[in-house]
Amino acid sequence: MATDMEEALPDSEKVRIASDFILHAPPGEFREVLNDVRLLLGNDTLLKEHASSVFAQYSKDQLTPVTLDGHEHPALVTGFNDLGGGRYFDPRSKQSFKYDYLREEASDLKAHEDENESESWRSALEELWTSYAKEHYNNGVASVFGSVENGDITLTACVEGHQFQPKNFWNGRWRSIWSTTFNPSSGTSQLSGVIKVQVHYYEDGNVQLVSSKEVTEPIVISNEVALAKEFVDLVRTAELDYQVAVTENYQTMSKTTFKALRRALPVTNSKIDWNKIMSYRIGSELKQH
């Protein structure tokens, strides 16, 4: 039976809460969170009509990789290759595709030509960027997007890497986005990047690591190959520094912060059986009725 608070909540507030849950779903657990939200909301029509746009936003925020039939390299679903209407394009294969956010599948592939003055710069960076991702990330997926506005070229390079281990009660994802905007004759520009890491560990508990870092570095604009090389070299240094810092901070927290938060084990020196506690709770609630 719904509580007075549940009955008092307007539909708009229910949708807001449901959307917030979905947007903050841990990597690799979108469907599980969505199923839980459906049960809590109890109204699939309301969810479909007012929260479906959140499915697209989540997929783009996560830089979701997707396999394209007949192509060796997966594509990424991002805000940089969004054509609208659930369609995206892959600059490497020159294809566009329809993406199903719930099934996490691509379909209806079509030829897509969107070349402009940025293409020679984009393709040069893509070659080195793909090699970089393959070298440093297990199953990493890389994409590079290019655009032109008022004579200025923007190159955006994305990389996504994940490990989903539900049988071992953990999932994790690495995302990084790097971009630079320049005029070919300018000589210099800025490289801006954001690195995001999210890990969810849920064996005998529920712990998440959510970390991010923004980086800005000057970059020289000379020619396509030289820019691509410096771009990748700057990213390699920044991402390595970040990985080392996260590892060192985690080791420090394991020795200090985590120990201060709680005991490693309860006073009984045995792990808590959460399933047994829940059965006790359900049993006590049944006795009250």
GROMACS .gro file of C-alpha atoms in nm:
model
  289
    1MET     CA    1   0.000   0.000   0.000
    2ALA     CA    2   0.136   0.342  -0.089
    3THR     CA    3   0.229   0.577   0.193
    4ASP     CA    4   0.076   0.926   0.231
    5MET     CA    5   0.405   1.074   0.105
    6GLU     CA    6   0.398   0.856  -0.207
    7GLU     CA    7   0.038   0.952  -0.275
    8ALA     CA    8   0.118   1.321  -0.224
    9LEU     CA    9   0.407   1.328  -0.470
   10PRO     CA   10   0.310   1.481  -0.805
   11ASP     CA   11   0.404   1.293  -1.123
   12SER     CA   12   0.670   1.552  -1.208
   13GLU     CA   13   0.851   1.484  -0.879
   14LYS     CA   14   0.827   1.108  -0.927
   15VAL     CA   15   0.981   1.143  -1.273
   16ARG     CA   16   1.257   1.368  -1.138
   17ILE     CA   17   1.351   1.116  -0.871
   18ALA     CA   18   1.336   0.825  -1.116
   19SER     CA   19   1.552   1.016  -1.366
   20ASP     CA   20   1.809   1.093  -1.098
   21PHE     CA   21   1.837   0.725  -1.008
   22ILE     CA   22   1.888   0.630  -1.372
   23LEU     CA   23   2.148   0.900  -1.444
   24HIS     CA   24   2.353   0.785  -1.144
   25ALA     CA   25   2.340   0.415  -1.230
   26PRO     CA   26   2.683   0.255  -1.180
   27PRO     CA   27   2.862   0.140  -1.497
   28GLY     CA   28   2.733  -0.190  -1.630
   29GLU     CA   29   2.422  -0.175  -1.411
   30PHE     CA   30   2.185   0.041  -1.615
   31ARG     CA   31   1.929  -0.234  -1.672
   32GLU     CA   32   1.929  -0.340  -1.306
   33VAL     CA   33   1.872   0.017  -1.188
   34LEU     CA   34   1.604   0.070  -1.453
   35ASN     CA   35   1.418  -0.243  -1.340
   36ASP     CA   36   1.430  -0.124  -0.978
   37VAL     CA   37   1.305   0.221  -1.081
   38ARG     CA   38   1.017   0.065  -1.271
   39LEU     CA   39   0.910  -0.122  -0.958
   40LEU     CA   40   0.937   0.191  -0.744
   41LEU     CA   41   0.752   0.412  -0.990
   42GLY     CA   42   0.490   0.153  -1.079
   43ASN     CA   43   0.394   0.339  -1.395
   44ASP     CA   44   0.572   0.237  -1.719
   45THR     CA   45   0.368   0.484  -1.923
   46LEU     CA   46   0.484   0.775  -1.709
   47LEU     CA   47   0.842   0.654  -1.726
   48LYS     CA   48   0.834   0.615  -2.105
   49GLU     CA   49   0.666   0.949  -2.175
   50HIS     CA   50   0.868   1.170  -1.943
   51ALA     CA   51   1.194   0.994  -1.852
   52SER     CA   52   1.294   0.825  -2.179
   53SER     CA   53   1.523   1.116  -2.269
   54VAL     CA   54   1.728   1.021  -1.963
   55PHE     CA   55   1.815   0.690  -2.130
   56ALA     CA   56   1.984   0.882  -2.412
   57GLN     CA   57   2.160   1.118  -2.172
   58TYR     CA   58   2.296   0.830  -1.965
   59SER     CA   59   2.428   0.648  -2.273
   60LYS     CA   60   2.601   0.963  -2.400
   61ASP     CA   61   2.744   1.056  -2.061
   62GLN     CA   62   2.891   0.706  -2.025
   63LEU     CA   63   3.052   0.714  -2.373
   64THR     CA   64   2.877   0.383  -2.435
   65PRO     CA   65   3.057   0.153  -2.683
   66VAL     CA   66   2.849  -0.025  -2.946
   67THR     CA   67   2.936  -0.290  -3.204
   68LEU     CA   68   2.858  -0.213  -3.567
   69ASP     CA   69   2.787  -0.515  -3.787
   70GLY     CA   70   3.059  -0.571  -4.042
   71HIS     CA   71   3.309  -0.333  -3.882
   72GLU     CA   72   3.615  -0.423  -3.677
   73HIS     CA   73   3.616  -0.121  -3.447
   74PRO     CA   74   3.323  -0.046  -3.212
   75ALA     CA   75   3.174   0.303  -3.216
   76LEU     CA   76   3.089   0.529  -2.922
   77VAL     CA   77   2.756   0.684  -2.833
   78THR     CA   78   2.837   1.044  -2.728
   79GLY     CA   79   2.703   1.396  -2.747
   80PHE     CA   80   2.962   1.472  -3.017
   81ASN     CA   81   2.817   1.236  -3.281
   82ASP     CA   82   2.447   1.272  -3.199
   83LEU     CA   83   2.239   1.326  -3.513
   84GLY     CA   84   1.909   1.343  -3.325
   85GLY     CA   85   1.621   1.098  -3.324
   86GLY     CA   86   1.834   0.828  -3.167
   87ARG     CA   87   2.081   0.822  -3.457
   88TYR     CA   88   2.458   0.861  -3.428
   89PHE     CA   89   2.747   0.855  -3.673
   90ASP     CA   90   3.082   0.683  -3.665
   91PRO     CA   91   3.348   0.897  -3.839
   92ARG     CA   92   3.584   0.599  -3.874
   93SER     CA   93   3.350   0.378  -4.076
   94LYS     CA   94   3.155   0.668  -4.235
   95GLN     CA   95   2.831   0.511  -4.114
   96SER     CA   96   2.534   0.632  -3.915
   97PHE     CA   97   2.326   0.401  -3.700
   98LYS     CA   98   2.012   0.383  -3.490
   99TYR     CA   99   2.087   0.311  -3.125
  100ASP     CA  100   1.847   0.124  -2.896
  101TYR     CA  101   1.916   0.256  -2.544
  102LEU     CA  102   1.742  -0.032  -2.366
  103ARG     CA  103   1.885  -0.318  -2.572
  104GLU     CA  104   2.218  -0.134  -2.611
  105GLU     CA  105   2.234  -0.231  -2.978
  106ALA     CA  106   2.295  -0.056  -3.311
  107SER     CA  107   2.082  -0.112  -3.619
  108ASP     CA  108   1.985   0.044  -3.952
  109LEU     CA  109   2.338   0.132  -4.065
  110LYS     CA  110   2.358   0.389  -4.345
  111ALA     CA  111   2.641   0.562  -4.528
  112HIS     CA  112   2.722   0.896  -4.369
  113GLU     CA  113   2.949   1.152  -4.530
  114ASP     CA  114   3.021   1.458  -4.318
  115GLU     CA  115   3.369   1.555  -4.427
  116ASN     CA  116   3.485   1.916  -4.389
  117GLU     CA  117   3.808   2.109  -4.345
  118SER     CA  118   3.874   1.923  -4.021
  119GLU     CA  119   3.891   1.575  -4.179
  120SER     CA  120   4.266   1.565  -4.254
  121TRP     CA  121   4.339   1.674  -3.896
  122ARG     CA  122   4.080   1.437  -3.752
  123SER     CA  123   4.199   1.129  -3.941
  124ALA     CA  124   4.563   1.194  -3.850
  125LEU     CA  125   4.470   1.214  -3.482
  126GLU     CA  126   4.241   0.911  -3.507
  127GLU     CA  127   4.527   0.690  -3.624
  128LEU     CA  128   4.750   0.772  -3.326
  129TRP     CA  129   4.457   0.791  -3.082
  130THR     CA  130   4.343   0.440  -3.174
  131SER     CA  131   4.694   0.304  -3.120
  132TYR     CA  132   4.719   0.483  -2.786
  133ALA     CA  133   4.390   0.335  -2.662
  134LYS     CA  134   4.486  -0.015  -2.776
  135GLU     CA  135   4.823   0.013  -2.602
  136HIS     CA  136   4.699   0.142  -2.267
  137TYR     CA  137   4.343   0.012  -2.221
  138ASN     CA  138   4.212  -0.344  -2.220
  139ASN     CA  139   3.923  -0.344  -2.465
  140GLY     CA  140   3.944   0.035  -2.487
  141VAL     CA  141   3.725   0.203  -2.750
  142ALA     CA  142   3.846   0.526  -2.910
  143SER     CA  143   3.680   0.779  -3.139
  144VAL     CA  144   3.780   1.119  -3.275
  145PHE     CA  145   3.529   1.379  -3.396
  146GLY     CA  146   3.597   1.692  -3.599
  147SER     CA  147   3.396   2.003  -3.676
  148VAL     CA  148   3.446   2.350  -3.819
  149GLU     CA  149   3.286   2.679  -3.717
  150ASN     CA  150   3.385   3.025  -3.846
  151GLY     CA  151   3.711   2.883  -3.977
  152ASP     CA  152   3.810   2.729  -3.644
  153ILE     CA  153   3.861   2.352  -3.626
  154THR     CA  154   3.761   2.153  -3.318
  155LEU     CA  155   3.900   1.805  -3.259
  156THR     CA  156   3.747   1.594  -2.982
  157ALA     CA  157   3.901   1.260  -2.886
  158CYS     CA  158   3.719   1.017  -2.656
  159VAL     CA  159   3.828   0.691  -2.501
  160GLU     CA  160   3.621   0.446  -2.297
  161GLY     CA  161   3.746   0.140  -2.111
  162HIS     CA  162   3.552  -0.084  -1.876
  163GLN     CA  163   3.562  -0.403  -1.678
  164PHE     CA  164   3.228  -0.553  -1.577
  165GLN     CA  165   3.262  -0.833  -1.322
  166PRO     CA  166   2.914  -0.892  -1.177
  167LYS     CA  167   3.008  -1.246  -1.068
  168ASN     CA  168   3.280  -1.090  -0.854
  169PHE     CA  169   3.049  -0.809  -0.738
  170TRP     CA  170   3.224  -0.515  -0.904
  171ASN     CA  171   3.205  -0.303  -1.219
  172GLY     CA  172   3.419  -0.013  -1.335
  173ARG     CA  173   3.455   0.233  -1.621
  174TRP     CA  174   3.718   0.484  -1.738
  175ARG     CA  175   3.613   0.778  -1.956
  176SER     CA  176   3.820   1.063  -2.089
  177ILE     CA  177   3.739   1.342  -2.332
  178TRP     CA  178   4.007   1.567  -2.484
  179SER     CA  179   3.953   1.856  -2.723
  180THR     CA  180   4.126   2.148  -2.885
  181THR     CA  181   3.988   2.434  -3.099
  182PHE     CA  182   4.224   2.621  -3.329
  183ASN     CA  183   4.272   2.808  -3.651
  184PRO     CA  184   4.530   2.625  -3.869
  185SER     CA  185   4.728   2.947  -3.897
  186SER     CA  186   4.718   3.037  -3.526
  187GLY     CA  187   5.036   2.856  -3.422
  188THR     CA  188   4.917   2.770  -3.069
  189SER     CA  189   4.605   2.659  -2.886
  190GLN     CA  190   4.487   2.489  -2.566
  191LEU     CA  191   4.424   2.120  -2.509
  192SER     CA  192   4.149   2.062  -2.253
  193GLY     CA  193   4.056   1.728  -2.104
  194VAL     CA  194   3.842   1.566  -1.839
  195ILE     CA  195   3.912   1.221  -1.694
  196LYS     CA  196   3.642   1.027  -1.509
  197VAL     CA  197   3.664   0.700  -1.319
  198GLN     CA  198   3.373   0.519  -1.157
  199VAL     CA  199   3.395   0.183  -0.978
  200HIS     CA  200   3.117   0.004  -0.790
  201TYR     CA  201   3.203  -0.272  -0.543
  202TYR     CA  202   2.908  -0.446  -0.380
  203GLU     CA  203   3.018  -0.768  -0.213
  204ASP     CA  204   2.902  -0.763   0.151
  205GLY     CA  205   2.844  -0.389   0.117
  206ASN     CA  206   2.797  -0.107  -0.131
  207VAL     CA  207   3.097   0.115  -0.209
  208GLN     CA  208   3.156   0.346  -0.504
  209LEU     CA  209   3.467   0.530  -0.618
  210VAL     CA  210   3.379   0.834  -0.828
  211SER     CA  211   3.673   1.048  -0.933
  212SER     CA  212   3.742   1.308  -1.201
  213LYS     CA  213   4.008   1.555  -1.302
  214GLU     CA  214   4.024   1.842  -1.550
  215VAL     CA  215   4.345   1.919  -1.737
  216THR     CA  216   4.451   2.211  -1.958
  217GLU     CA  217   4.779   2.224  -2.151
  218PRO     CA  218   4.916   2.449  -2.427
  219ILE     CA  219   4.959   2.279  -2.764
  220VAL     CA  220   5.145   2.385  -3.080
  221ILE     CA  221   4.961   2.402  -3.413
  222SER     CA  222   5.186   2.327  -3.710
  223ASN     CA  223   5.063   2.040  -3.927
  224GLU     CA  224   4.829   1.742  -3.894
  225VAL     CA  225   5.086   1.477  -3.800
  226ALA     CA  226   5.278   1.697  -3.555
  227LEU     CA  227   4.957   1.807  -3.381
  228ALA     CA  228   4.836   1.448  -3.351
  229LYS     CA  229   5.164   1.336  -3.196
  230GLU     CA  230   5.177   1.620  -2.942
  231PHE     CA  231   4.807   1.573  -2.861
  232VAL     CA  232   4.858   1.204  -2.777
  233ASP     CA  233   5.185   1.266  -2.589
  234LEU     CA  234   5.019   1.527  -2.366
  235VAL     CA  235   4.726   1.296  -2.296
  236ARG     CA  236   4.955   1.001  -2.221
  237THR     CA  237   5.145   1.203  -1.959
  238ALA     CA  238   4.830   1.348  -1.799
  239GLU     CA  239   4.645   1.017  -1.778
  240LEU     CA  240   4.947   0.833  -1.639
  241ASP     CA  241   4.992   1.100  -1.371
  242TYR     CA  242   4.624   1.071  -1.284
  243GLN     CA  243   4.633   0.691  -1.257
  244VAL     CA  244   4.937   0.706  -1.030
  245ALA     CA  245   4.772   0.971  -0.809
  246VAL     CA  246   4.450   0.770  -0.775
  247THR     CA  247   4.645   0.456  -0.683
  248GLU     CA  248   4.852   0.639  -0.422
  249ASN     CA  249   4.545   0.805  -0.270
  250TYR     CA  250   4.361   0.474  -0.252
  251GLN     CA  251   4.654   0.308  -0.074
  252THR     CA  252   4.668   0.597   0.175
  253MET     CA  253   4.292   0.582   0.238
  254SER     CA  254   4.307   0.205   0.293
  255LYS     CA  255   4.553   0.260   0.574
  256THR     CA  256   4.386   0.563   0.731
  257THR     CA  257   4.042   0.688   0.623
  258PHE     CA  258   3.874   0.349   0.572
  259LYS     CA  259   3.999   0.224   0.907
  260ALA     CA  260   3.866   0.534   1.079
  261LEU     CA  261   3.523   0.495   0.923
  262ARG     CA  262   3.442   0.149   1.056
  263ARG     CA  263   3.579  -0.179   1.184
  264ALA     CA  264   3.712  -0.422   0.924
  265LEU     CA  265   3.477  -0.678   1.087
  266PRO     CA  266   3.203  -0.647   1.350
  267VAL     CA  267   3.288  -0.732   1.711
  268THR     CA  268   3.179  -1.090   1.635
  269ASN     CA  269   3.468  -1.115   1.385
  270SER     CA  270   3.231  -1.248   1.121
  271LYS     CA  271   3.074  -1.083   0.818
  272ILE     CA  272   2.714  -0.969   0.837
  273ASP     CA  273   2.465  -1.192   0.657
  274TRP     CA  274   2.243  -0.924   0.502
  275ASN     CA  275   2.003  -1.181   0.354
  276LYS     CA  276   1.940  -1.329   0.698
  277ILE     CA  277   1.880  -0.984   0.848
  278MET     CA  278   1.632  -0.902   0.573
  279SER     CA  279   1.445  -1.228   0.632
  280TYR     CA  280   1.420  -1.140   1.003
  281ARG     CA  281   1.282  -0.797   0.911
  282ILE     CA  282   1.026  -0.938   0.671
  283GLY     CA  283   0.923  -1.196   0.929
  284SER     CA  284   0.870  -0.931   1.197
  285GLU     CA  285   0.666  -0.717   0.955
  286LEU     CA  286   0.445  -1.014   0.867
  287LYS     CA  287   0.374  -1.080   1.236
  288GLN     CA  288   0.241  -0.723   1.270
  289HIS     CA  289  -0.043  -0.788   1.024
   0.00000   0.00000   0.00000
